[in-house]
Coordinates of C-alpha atoms and ligand atoms in Angstrom, one line a residue:
X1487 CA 80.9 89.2 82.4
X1488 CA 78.8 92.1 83.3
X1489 CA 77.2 94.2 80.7
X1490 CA 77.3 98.1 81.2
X1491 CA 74.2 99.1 81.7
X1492 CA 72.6 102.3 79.7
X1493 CA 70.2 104.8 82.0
X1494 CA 67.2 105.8 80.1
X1495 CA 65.2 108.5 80.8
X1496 CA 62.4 110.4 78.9
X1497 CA 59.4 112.5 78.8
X1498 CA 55.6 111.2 79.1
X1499 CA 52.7 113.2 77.4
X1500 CA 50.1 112.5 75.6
X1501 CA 50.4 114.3 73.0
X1502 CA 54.3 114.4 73.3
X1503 CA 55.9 115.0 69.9
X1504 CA 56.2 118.8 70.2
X1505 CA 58.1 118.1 73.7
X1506 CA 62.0 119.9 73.3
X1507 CA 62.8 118.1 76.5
X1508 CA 64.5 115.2 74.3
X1509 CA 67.3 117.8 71.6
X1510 CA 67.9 119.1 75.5
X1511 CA 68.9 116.4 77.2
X1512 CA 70.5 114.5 74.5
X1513 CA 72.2 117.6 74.0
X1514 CA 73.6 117.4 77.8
X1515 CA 74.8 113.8 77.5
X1516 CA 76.6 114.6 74.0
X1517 CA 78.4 117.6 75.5
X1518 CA 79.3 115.6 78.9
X1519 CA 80.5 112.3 76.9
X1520 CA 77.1 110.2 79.3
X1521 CA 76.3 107.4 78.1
X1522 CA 72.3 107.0 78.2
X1523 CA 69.5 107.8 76.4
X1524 CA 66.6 110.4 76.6
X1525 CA 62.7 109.5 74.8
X1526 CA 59.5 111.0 73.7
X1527 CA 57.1 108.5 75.6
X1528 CA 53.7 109.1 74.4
X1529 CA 51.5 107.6 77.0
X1530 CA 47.4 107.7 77.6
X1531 CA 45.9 108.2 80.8
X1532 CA 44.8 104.9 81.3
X1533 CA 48.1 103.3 81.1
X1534 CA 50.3 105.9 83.1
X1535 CA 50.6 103.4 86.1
X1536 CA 51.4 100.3 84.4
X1537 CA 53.6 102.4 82.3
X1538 CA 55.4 103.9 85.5
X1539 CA 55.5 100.8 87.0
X1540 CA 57.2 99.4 84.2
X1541 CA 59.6 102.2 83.1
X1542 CA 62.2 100.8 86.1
X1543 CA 62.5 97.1 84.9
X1544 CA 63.8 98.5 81.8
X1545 CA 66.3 100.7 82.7
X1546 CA 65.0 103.9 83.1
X1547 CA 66.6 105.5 86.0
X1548 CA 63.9 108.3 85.5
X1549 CA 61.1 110.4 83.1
X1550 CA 59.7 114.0 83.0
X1551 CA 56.2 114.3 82.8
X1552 CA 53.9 117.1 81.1
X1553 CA 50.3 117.7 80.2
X1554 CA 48.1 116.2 80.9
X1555 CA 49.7 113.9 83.7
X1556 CA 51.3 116.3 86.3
X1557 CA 48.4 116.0 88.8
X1558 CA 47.4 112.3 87.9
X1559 CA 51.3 111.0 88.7
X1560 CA 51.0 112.4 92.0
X1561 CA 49.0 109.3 92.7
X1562 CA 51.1 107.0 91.6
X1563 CA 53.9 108.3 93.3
X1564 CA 55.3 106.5 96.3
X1565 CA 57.9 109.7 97.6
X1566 CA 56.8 113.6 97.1
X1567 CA 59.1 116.2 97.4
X1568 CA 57.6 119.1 99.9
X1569 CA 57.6 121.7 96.9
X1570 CA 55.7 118.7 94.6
X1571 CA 53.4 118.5 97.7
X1572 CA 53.0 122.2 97.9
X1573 CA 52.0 123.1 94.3
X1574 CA 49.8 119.9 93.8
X1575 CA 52.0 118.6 90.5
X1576 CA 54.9 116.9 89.6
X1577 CA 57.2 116.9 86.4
X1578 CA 60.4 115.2 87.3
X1579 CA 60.1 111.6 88.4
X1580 CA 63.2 109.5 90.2
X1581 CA 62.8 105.8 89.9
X1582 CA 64.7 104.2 92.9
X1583 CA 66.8 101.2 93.0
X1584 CA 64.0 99.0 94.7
X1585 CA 61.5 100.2 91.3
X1586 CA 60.1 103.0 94.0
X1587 CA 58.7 106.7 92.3
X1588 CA 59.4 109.7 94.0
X1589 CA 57.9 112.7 92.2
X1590 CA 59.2 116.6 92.2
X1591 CA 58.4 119.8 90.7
X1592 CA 61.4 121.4 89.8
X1593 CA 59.1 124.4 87.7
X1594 CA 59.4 126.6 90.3
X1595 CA 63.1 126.1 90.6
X1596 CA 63.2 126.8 86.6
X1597 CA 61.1 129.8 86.9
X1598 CA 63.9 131.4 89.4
X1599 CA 66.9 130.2 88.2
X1600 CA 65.7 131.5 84.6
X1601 CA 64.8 134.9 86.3
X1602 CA 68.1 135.1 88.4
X1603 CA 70.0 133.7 85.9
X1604 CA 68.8 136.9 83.1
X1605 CA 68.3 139.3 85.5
X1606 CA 71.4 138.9 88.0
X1607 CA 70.3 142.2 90.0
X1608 CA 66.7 141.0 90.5
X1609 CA 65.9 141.1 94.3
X1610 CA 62.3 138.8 95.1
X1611 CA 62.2 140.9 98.3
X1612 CA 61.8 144.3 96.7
X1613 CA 58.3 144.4 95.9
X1614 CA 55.2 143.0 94.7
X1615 CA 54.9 140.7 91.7
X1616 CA 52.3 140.7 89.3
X1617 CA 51.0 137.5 87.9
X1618 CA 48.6 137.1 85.1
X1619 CA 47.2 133.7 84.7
X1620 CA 46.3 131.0 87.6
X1621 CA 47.0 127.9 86.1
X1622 CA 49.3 124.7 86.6
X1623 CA 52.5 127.2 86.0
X1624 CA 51.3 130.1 88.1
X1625 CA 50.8 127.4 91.4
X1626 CA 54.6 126.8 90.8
X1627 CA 55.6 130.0 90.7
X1628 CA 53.7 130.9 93.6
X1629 CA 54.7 128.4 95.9
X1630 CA 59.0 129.3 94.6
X1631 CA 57.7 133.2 94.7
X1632 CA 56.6 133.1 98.2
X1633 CA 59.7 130.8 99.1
X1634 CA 62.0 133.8 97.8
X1635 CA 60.3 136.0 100.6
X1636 CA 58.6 138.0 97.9
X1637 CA 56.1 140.4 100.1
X1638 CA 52.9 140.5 98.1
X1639 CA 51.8 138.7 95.2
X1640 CA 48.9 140.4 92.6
X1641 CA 47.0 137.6 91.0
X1642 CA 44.5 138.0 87.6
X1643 CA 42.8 135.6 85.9
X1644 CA 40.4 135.4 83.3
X1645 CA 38.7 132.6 85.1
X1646 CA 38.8 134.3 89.0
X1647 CA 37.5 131.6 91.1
X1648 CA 40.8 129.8 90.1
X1649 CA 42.5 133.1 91.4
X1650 CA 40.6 133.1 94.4
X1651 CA 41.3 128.9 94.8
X1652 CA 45.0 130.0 94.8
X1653 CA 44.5 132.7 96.9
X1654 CA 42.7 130.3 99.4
X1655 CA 44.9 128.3 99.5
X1656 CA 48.6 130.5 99.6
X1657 CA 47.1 132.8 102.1
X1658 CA 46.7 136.7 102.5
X1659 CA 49.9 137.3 101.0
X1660 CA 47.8 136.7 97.5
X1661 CA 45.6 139.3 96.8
X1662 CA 43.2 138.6 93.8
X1663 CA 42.7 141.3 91.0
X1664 CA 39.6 140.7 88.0
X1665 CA 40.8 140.3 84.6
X1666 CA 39.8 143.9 83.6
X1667 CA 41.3 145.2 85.7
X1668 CA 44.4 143.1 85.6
X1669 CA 47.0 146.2 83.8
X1670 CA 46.5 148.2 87.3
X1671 CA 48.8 145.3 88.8
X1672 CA 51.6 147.0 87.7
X1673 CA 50.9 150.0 89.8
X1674 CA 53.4 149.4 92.1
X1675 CA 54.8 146.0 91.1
X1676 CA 58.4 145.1 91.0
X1677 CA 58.3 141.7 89.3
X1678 CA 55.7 140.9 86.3
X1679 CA 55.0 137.8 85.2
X1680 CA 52.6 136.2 82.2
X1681 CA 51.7 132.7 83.4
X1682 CA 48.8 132.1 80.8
X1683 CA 49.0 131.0 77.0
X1684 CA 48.2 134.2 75.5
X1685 CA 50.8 135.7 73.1
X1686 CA 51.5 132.2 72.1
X1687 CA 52.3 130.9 69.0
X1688 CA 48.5 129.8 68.0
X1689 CA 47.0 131.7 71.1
X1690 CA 45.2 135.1 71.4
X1691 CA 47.3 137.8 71.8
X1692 CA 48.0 139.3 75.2
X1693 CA 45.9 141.8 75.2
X1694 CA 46.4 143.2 79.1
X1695 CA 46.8 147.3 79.2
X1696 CA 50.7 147.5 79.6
X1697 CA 50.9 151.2 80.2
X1698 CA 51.7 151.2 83.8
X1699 CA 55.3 149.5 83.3
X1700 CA 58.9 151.3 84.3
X1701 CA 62.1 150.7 84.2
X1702 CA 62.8 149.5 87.3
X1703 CA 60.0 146.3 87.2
X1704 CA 62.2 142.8 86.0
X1705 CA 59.4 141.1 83.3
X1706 CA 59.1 137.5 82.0
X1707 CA 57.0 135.7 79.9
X1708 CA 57.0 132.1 80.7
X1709 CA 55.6 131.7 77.0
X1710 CA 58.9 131.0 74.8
X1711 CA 57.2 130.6 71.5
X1712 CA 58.1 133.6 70.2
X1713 CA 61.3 134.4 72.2
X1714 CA 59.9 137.9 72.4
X1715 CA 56.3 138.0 73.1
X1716 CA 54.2 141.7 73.1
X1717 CA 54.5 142.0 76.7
X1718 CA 58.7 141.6 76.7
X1719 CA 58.7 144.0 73.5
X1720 CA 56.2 146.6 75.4
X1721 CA 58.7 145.8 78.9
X1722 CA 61.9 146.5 76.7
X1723 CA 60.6 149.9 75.1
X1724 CA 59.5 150.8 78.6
X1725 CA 62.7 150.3 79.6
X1726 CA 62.3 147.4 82.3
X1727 CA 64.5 144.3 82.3
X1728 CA 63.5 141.3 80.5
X1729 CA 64.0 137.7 81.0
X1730 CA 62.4 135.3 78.3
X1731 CA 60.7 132.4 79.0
X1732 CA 63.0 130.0 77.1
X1733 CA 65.4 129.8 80.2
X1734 CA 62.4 128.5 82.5
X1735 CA 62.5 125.3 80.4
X1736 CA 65.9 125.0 80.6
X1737 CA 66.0 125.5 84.4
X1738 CA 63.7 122.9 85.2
X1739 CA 65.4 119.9 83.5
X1740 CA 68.3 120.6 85.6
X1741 CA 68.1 118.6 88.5
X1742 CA 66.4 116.0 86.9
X1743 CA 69.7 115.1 84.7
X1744 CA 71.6 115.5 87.5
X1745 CA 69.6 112.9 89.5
X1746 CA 69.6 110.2 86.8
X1747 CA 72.9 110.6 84.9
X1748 CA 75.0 112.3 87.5
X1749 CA 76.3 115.1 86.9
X1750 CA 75.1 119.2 86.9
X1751 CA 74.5 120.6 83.6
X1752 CA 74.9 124.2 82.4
X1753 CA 72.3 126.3 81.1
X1754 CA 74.1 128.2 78.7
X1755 CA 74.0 129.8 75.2
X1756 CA 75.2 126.9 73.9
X1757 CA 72.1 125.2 74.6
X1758 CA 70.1 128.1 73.8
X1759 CA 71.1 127.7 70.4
X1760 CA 70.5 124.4 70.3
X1761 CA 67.0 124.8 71.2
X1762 CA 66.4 127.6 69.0
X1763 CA 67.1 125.7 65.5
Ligands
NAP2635 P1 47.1 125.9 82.2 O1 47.2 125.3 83.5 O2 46.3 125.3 81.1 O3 46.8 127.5 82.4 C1 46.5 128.3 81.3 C2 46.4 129.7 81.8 O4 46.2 130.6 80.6 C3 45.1 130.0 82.7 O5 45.4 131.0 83.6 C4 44.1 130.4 81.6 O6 43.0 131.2 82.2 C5 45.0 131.3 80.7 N1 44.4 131.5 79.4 C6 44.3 130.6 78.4 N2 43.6 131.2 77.4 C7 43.3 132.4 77.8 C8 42.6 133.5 77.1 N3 42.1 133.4 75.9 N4 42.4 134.6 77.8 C9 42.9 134.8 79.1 N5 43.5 133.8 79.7 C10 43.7 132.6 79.1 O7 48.6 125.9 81.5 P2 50.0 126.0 82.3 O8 50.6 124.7 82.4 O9 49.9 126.9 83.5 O10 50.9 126.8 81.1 C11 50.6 128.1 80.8 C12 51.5 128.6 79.6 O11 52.9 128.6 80.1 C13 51.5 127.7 78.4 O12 51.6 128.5 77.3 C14 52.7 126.8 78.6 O13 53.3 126.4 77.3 C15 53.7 127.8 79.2 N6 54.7 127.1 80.1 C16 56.0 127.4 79.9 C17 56.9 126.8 80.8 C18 58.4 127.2 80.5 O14 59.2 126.4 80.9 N7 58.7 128.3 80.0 C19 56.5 125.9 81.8 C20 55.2 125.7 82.0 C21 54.2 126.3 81.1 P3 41.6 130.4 82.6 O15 41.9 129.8 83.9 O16 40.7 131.5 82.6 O17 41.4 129.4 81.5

């Protein structure tokens, strides 16, 4: 007799208990009758390999990973996806039938399907985008920005050699703007984008000089914690489109699910809810 056997799959952090990843995909393979499972794995550093190398033996088919491990898996990892490659992390892992690891970033996928998905009119092509912050996020974004054909990117930091790093690196097409003078990005930008922490829950506020937004600019926050930060309250009064940041997060997990438990999940308000209680 042959027992059925239950695909696992789960998120590694360290720390990992605020992680929403888990209600969301449990939430998927409730609502699609899957059987599987979906776990908080709270892993150090020093034990990411073994644990990777592990994970297949027991029936996990694959894991997201976060902070701080998106660099350090791409190590580990025996296949990279070109976008992985391309922005230097990885947060969705597929573990192969022969126990193999290939590693994708599916964050830059997220961050567009979020944006198309809440602002269906929103052409890439129609103008500059602004982005504050030049972190792990911001590389994604980049790399999926500049896949969208977008013409000209506008890149602040508070921190701007890591601007000028990205800037190295993703060509002319970046041009690098300093942190006080970061509000004159929306001069003539079409798409605006907060890639830092600030405005937060627990962060600083985001304190940028908003003045220079108009209604025809499509702005997101990829902070979701509040729904609303200041920069999408200042963008709605000034009567641009919004697109919260919640729908990035959602986004990203879906090819991952679909890859390990087989079938394409909606991002809907269904599971909006869900992650809001
Ligand atoms: P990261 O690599 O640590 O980058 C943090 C960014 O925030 C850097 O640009 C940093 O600037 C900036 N920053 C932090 N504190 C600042 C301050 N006091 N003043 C000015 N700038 C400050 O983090 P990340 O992974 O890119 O994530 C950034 C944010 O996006 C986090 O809040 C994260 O939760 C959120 N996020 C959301 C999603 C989603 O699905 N919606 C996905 C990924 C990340 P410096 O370089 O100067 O330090």
């Amino acid at each position: 007799m042959s027992a059925k056997i239950i695909p696992l799959a789960g998120v590694i952090g360290y720390p990992i208990s605020h992680s929403k990843s888990p209600r969301m995909h449990r939430h998927w393979l409730r609502r699609y009758g899957l059987l599987g499972d979906y776990v908080p794995l709270h892993v150090q550093e020093d034990n990411l390999e073994t644990v990777l190398r592990t994970m297949p033996k027991m029936g996990f088919v694959g894991a997201n990973v976060t902070i701080p491990h998106k660099t350090n898996v791409m190590a580990i990892a025996d296949q990279i996806s070109d976008r992985a490659t391309l922005v230097g992390a990885a947060n969705t892992l597929i573990f192969k039938e022969d126990g193999k690891i290939y590693a994708d970033n599916t964050d830059g996928y997220g961050f567009m399907a979020n944006v198309r998905q809440g602002a269906p009119g929103w052409n890439p092509k129609a103008g500059p985008a602004a982005i504050f912050g030049a972190g792990g996020a911001a590389r994604a974004i980049i790399v999926a920005l500049a896949d969208a054909g977008v013409p000209e990117i506008y890149l602040s930091n508070r921190t701007r050699p890591k601007a000028e790093a990205l800037r190295a690196e993703f060509g002319a097409r970046v041009t690098v703007v300093d942190w006080v003078q970061a509000g004159n990005m929306l001069d003539d930008a079409k798409t605006v984008i907060n890639t830092t922490s600030l405005g937060m829950v627990g962060s600083p506020e985001f304190r940028v000089p908003l003045d220079g937004l108009k209604p025809d600019m499509v702005v997101t926050d990829i902070v979701y914690t509040p729904l609303k930060t200041r920069l999408l309250q200042e963008a709605e009064r000034a009567g641009c489109t919004v697109v919260d940041g919640l729908g990035m997060l959602l986004h990203q997990g879906v090819p991952g699910f679909e890859r390990w438990f087989g079938i394409r999940p909606d991002v809907d308000e269904d599971l909006r809810q869900v992650m809001l209680r």
